[in-house]
Coordinates of C-alpha atoms in Angstrom, one line a residue:
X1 CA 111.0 96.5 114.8
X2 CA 110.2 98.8 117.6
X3 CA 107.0 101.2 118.2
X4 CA 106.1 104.2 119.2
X5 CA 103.3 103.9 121.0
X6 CA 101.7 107.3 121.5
X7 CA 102.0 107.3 117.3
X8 CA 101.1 103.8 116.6
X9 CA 104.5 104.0 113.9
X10 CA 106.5 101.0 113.4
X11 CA 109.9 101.9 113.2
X12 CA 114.0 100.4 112.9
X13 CA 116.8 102.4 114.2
X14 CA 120.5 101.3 113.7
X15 CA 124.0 103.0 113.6
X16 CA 125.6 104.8 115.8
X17 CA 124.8 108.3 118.2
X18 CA 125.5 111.1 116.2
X19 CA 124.2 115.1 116.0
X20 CA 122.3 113.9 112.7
X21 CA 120.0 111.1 112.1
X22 CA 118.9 110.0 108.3
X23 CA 115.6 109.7 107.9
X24 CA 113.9 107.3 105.7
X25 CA 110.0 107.9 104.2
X26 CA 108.6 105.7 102.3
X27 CA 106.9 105.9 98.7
X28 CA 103.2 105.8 99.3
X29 CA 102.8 102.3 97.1
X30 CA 105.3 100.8 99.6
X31 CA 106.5 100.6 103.4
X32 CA 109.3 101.2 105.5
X33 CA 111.2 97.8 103.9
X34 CA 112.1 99.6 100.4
X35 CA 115.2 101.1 102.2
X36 CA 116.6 98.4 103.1
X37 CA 120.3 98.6 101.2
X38 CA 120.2 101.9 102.1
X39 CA 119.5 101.7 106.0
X40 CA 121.7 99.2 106.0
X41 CA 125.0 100.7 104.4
X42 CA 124.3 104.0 105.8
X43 CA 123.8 102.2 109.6
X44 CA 127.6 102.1 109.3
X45 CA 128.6 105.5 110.0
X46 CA 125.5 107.4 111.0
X47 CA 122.2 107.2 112.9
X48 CA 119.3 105.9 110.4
X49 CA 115.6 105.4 111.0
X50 CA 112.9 104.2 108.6
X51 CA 109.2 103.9 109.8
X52 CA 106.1 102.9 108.4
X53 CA 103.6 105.9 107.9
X54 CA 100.3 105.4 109.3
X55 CA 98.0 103.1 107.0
X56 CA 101.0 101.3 105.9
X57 CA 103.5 98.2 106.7
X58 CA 103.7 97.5 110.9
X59 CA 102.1 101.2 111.9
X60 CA 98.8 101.2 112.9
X61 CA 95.9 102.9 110.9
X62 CA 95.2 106.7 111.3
X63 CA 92.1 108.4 113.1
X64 CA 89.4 110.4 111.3
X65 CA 92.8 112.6 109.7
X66 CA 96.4 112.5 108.7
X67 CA 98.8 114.7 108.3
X68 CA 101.7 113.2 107.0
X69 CA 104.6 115.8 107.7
X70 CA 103.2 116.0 111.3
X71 CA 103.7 112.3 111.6
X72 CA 107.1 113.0 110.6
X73 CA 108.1 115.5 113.0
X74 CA 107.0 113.9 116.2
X75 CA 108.6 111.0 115.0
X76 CA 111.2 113.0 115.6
X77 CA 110.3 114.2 118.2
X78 CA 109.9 110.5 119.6
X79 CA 112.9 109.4 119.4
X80 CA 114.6 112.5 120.9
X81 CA 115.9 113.7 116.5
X82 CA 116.5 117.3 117.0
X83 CA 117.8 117.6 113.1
X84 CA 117.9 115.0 110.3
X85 CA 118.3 114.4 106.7
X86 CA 115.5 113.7 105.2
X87 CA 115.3 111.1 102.8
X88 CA 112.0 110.7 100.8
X89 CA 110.4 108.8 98.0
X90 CA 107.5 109.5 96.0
X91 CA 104.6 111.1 97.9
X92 CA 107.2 110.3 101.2
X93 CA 109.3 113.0 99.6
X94 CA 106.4 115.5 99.4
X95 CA 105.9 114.8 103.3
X96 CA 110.0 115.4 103.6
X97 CA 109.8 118.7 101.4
X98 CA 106.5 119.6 103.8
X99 CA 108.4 119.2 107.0
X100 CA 111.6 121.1 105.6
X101 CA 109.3 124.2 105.2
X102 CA 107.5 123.8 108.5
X103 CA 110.6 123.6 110.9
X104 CA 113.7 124.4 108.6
X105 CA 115.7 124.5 112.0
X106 CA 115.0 120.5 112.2
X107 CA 116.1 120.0 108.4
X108 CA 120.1 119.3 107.7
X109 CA 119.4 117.8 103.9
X110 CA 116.6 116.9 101.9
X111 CA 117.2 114.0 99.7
X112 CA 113.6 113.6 97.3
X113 CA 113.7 110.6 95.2
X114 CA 111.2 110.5 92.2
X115 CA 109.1 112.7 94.4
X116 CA 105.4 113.8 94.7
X117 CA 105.0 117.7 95.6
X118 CA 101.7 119.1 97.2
X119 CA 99.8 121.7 95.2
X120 CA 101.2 120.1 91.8
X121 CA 98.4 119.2 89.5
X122 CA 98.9 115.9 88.0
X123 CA 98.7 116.3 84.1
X124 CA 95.8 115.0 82.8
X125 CA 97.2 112.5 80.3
X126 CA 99.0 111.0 83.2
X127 CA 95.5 110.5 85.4
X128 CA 94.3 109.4 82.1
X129 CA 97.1 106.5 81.9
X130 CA 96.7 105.4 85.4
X131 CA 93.0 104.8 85.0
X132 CA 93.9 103.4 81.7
X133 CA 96.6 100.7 82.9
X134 CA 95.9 100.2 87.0
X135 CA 92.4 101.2 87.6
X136 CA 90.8 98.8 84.9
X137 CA 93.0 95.5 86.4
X138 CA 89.6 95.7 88.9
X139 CA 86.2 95.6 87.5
X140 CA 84.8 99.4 87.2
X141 CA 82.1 98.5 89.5
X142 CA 83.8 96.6 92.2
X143 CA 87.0 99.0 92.5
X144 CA 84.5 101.8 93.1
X145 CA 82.8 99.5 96.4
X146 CA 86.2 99.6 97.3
X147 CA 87.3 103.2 96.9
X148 CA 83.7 104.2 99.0
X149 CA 83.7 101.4 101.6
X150 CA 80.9 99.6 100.5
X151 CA 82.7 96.7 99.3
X152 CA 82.6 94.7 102.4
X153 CA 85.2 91.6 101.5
X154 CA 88.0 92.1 99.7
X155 CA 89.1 89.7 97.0
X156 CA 92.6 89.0 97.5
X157 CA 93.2 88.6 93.5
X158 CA 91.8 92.4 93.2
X159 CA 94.6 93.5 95.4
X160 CA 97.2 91.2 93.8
X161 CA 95.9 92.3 90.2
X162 CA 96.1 96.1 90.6
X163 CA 99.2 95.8 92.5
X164 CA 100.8 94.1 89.6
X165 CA 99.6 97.0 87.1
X166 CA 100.4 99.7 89.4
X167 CA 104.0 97.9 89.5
X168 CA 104.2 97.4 85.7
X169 CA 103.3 100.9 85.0
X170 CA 104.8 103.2 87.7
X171 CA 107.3 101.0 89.3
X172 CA 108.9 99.5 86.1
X173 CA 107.6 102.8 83.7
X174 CA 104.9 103.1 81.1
X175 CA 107.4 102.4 78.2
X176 CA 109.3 99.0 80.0
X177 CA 107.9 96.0 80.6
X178 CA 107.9 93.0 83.6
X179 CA 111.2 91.9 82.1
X180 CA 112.9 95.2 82.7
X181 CA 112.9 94.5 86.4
X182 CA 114.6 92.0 88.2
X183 CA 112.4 89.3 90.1
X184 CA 113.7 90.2 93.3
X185 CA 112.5 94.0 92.5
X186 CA 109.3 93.0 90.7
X187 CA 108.4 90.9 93.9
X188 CA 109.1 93.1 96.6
X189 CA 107.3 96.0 95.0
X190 CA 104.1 93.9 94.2
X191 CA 104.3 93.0 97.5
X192 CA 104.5 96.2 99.6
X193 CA 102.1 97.8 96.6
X194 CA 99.3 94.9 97.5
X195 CA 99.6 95.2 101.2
X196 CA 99.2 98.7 100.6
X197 CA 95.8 98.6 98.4
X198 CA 94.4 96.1 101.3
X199 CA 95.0 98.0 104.1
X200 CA 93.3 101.3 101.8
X201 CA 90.4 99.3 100.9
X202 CA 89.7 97.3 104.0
X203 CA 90.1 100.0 106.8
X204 CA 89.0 103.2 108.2
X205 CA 89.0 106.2 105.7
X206 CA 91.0 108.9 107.0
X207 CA 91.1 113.0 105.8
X208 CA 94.4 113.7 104.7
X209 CA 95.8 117.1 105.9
X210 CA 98.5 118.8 103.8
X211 CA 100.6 121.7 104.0
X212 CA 98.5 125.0 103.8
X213 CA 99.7 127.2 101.6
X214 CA 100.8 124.2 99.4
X215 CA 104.8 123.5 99.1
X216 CA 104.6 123.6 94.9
X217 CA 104.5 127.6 95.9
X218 CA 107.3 127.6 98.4
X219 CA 110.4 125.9 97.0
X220 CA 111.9 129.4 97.4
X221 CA 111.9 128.9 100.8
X222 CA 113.6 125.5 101.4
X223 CA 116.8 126.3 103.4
X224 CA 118.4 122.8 103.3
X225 CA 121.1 121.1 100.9
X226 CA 118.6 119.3 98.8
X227 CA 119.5 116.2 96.2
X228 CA 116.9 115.3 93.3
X229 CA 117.2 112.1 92.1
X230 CA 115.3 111.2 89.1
X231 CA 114.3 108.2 87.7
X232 CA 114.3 108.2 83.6
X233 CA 111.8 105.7 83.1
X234 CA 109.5 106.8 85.3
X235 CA 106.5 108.2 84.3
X236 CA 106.5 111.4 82.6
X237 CA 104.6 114.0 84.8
X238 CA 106.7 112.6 87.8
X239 CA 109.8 113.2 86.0
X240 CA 108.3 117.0 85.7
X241 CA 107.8 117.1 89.4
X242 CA 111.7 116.1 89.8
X243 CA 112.5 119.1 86.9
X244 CA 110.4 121.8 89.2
X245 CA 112.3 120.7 92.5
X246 CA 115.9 120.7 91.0
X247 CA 115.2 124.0 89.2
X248 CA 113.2 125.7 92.3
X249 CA 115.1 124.8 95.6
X250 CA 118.1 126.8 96.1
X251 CA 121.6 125.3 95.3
X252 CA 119.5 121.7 94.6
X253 CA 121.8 119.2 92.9
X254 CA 119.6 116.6 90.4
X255 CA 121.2 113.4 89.3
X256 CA 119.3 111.1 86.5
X257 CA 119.3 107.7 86.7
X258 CA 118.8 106.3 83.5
X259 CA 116.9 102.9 82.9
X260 CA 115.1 103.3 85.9
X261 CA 111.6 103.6 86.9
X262 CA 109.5 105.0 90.4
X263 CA 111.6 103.1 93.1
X264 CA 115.2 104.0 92.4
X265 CA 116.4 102.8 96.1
X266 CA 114.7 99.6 95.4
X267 CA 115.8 98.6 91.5
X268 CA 119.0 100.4 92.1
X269 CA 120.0 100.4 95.5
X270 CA 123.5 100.4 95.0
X271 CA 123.5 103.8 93.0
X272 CA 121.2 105.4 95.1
X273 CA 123.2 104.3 98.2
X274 CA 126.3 105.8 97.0
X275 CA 124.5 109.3 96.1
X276 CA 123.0 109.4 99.4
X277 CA 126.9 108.5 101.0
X278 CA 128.5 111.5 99.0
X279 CA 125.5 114.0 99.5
X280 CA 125.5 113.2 103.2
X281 CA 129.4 113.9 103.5
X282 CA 128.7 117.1 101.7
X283 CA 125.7 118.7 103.9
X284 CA 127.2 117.5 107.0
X285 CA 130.4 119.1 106.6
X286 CA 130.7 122.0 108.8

């Protein structure tokens, strides 16, 4: 692990020099160690980097504000990236898409895995299921002390209990079950997923900055090589979001996994891996 310092990210570099990095960013229920198959097998033949964002894993937590895509870029910046593939999960795909639109010059590929979008309005039945099957492991009462600040303590079982639903219902899918991941999965997800909930609950609240105008109105505009990789057990209005990039960035290639929920690079690292080998031999071909 290495920092930078002026940022307060945690980061891991491997492979060798090359004109293009790969840049990992993480799923907002997780950190920085989800991609490790992927850093790994990729370290072979090009220059990777995974960090933490700010809030999460080995980074430090953010000021007043954050602005995740800003994070990204002077990461970049940092560590002297003057164009990278951008590889991003969940809500770290939104903050890929973001950057793409903000400095396309710095943006060789987009890869978006199972991936947020900013300016997309969550269906309601979906906001309806998460309350339904994560929000109600934690007594109604309590988890809103937490969500304000006023909570003071945190139990350790409330963290370890919604992390666990979160998992169950997002990670695994709302129609699969503990079973349908393996334990190594199930584990490391319920892990990153409860470090993430303490670090929400127990430190400073921070504004979160996005794009302006949002990137659900822009995909017009995305210049890169993008890849869409879509879970098929994931839940449903995610699975939308993957439909609206695949169909609205240019030339976007989507591939479906089936039998597989939120964290494709986790349950399935070997599939994803190999995706991410052939779409990187494709973009970086002159």
């Amino acid at each position: 692990m290495a920092m930078i310092d002026t940022l307060g990210i945690a980061y891991d570099e491997a492979g060798p020099d090359g004109d293009v990095a790969v840049v990992f960013v993480h799923a907002a229920v997780a950190d920085r160690r989800m991609w490790e198959h992927q850093f790994r097998e990729l370290s072979r033949r090009h220059r990777v980097i995974r960090y933490d964002c700010r809030g999460h894993g080995e980074s430090g937590d953010p000021g007043e504000w954050v602005c995740h895509h800003e994070d990204l870029l002077a990461v970049l910046d940092a560590l002297g990236v003057r164009r990278a593939v951008l590889v991003g999960s969940s809500m770290g795909g939104a903050y890929a898409l973001e950057a793409a639109l903000v400095a396309p010059e710095r943006v060789a590929g987009l890869a978006l895995i199972c991936s947020g979008l900013t300016g997309h309005q969550w269906p309601p039945e979906m906001l309806a299921q998460a309350r339904e099957r994560v929000h109600s492991a934690v007594p109604a009462e309590r988890l809103a002390r937490y969500g304000d600040g006023s909570a003071g303590r945190v139990d350790p079982a409330d963290t370890l209990a919604v992390a666990r639903a979160h998992t169950l219902w997002q990670v695994a899918g709302p129609g699969r079950g503990r079973a349908d991941l393996a334990d190594e999965v199930w584990e490391a997800a319920v892990e990153m997923c409860r470090e993430v909930f303490r670090r929400e609950w127990s430190g400073p609240r921070a504004v979160e900055r996005q794009l302006d105008p949002p990137a659900a109105g822009r995909l017009r505009e995305v210049a890169a090589p993008a890849l869409v990789i879509n879970g098929l057990a994931d839940v449903p209005g995610i699975q939308e979001v993957s439909g609206l990039l695949a169909a609205g960035i240019p030339g976007a290639r989507g591939l479906d996994l089936p039998e597989t929920g939120h964290l494709p690079p986790l349950e399935r690292p070997v599939e994803v891996t190999a995706a991410l080998r052939d779409f990187l031999a494709a973009a970086l071909t002159p």
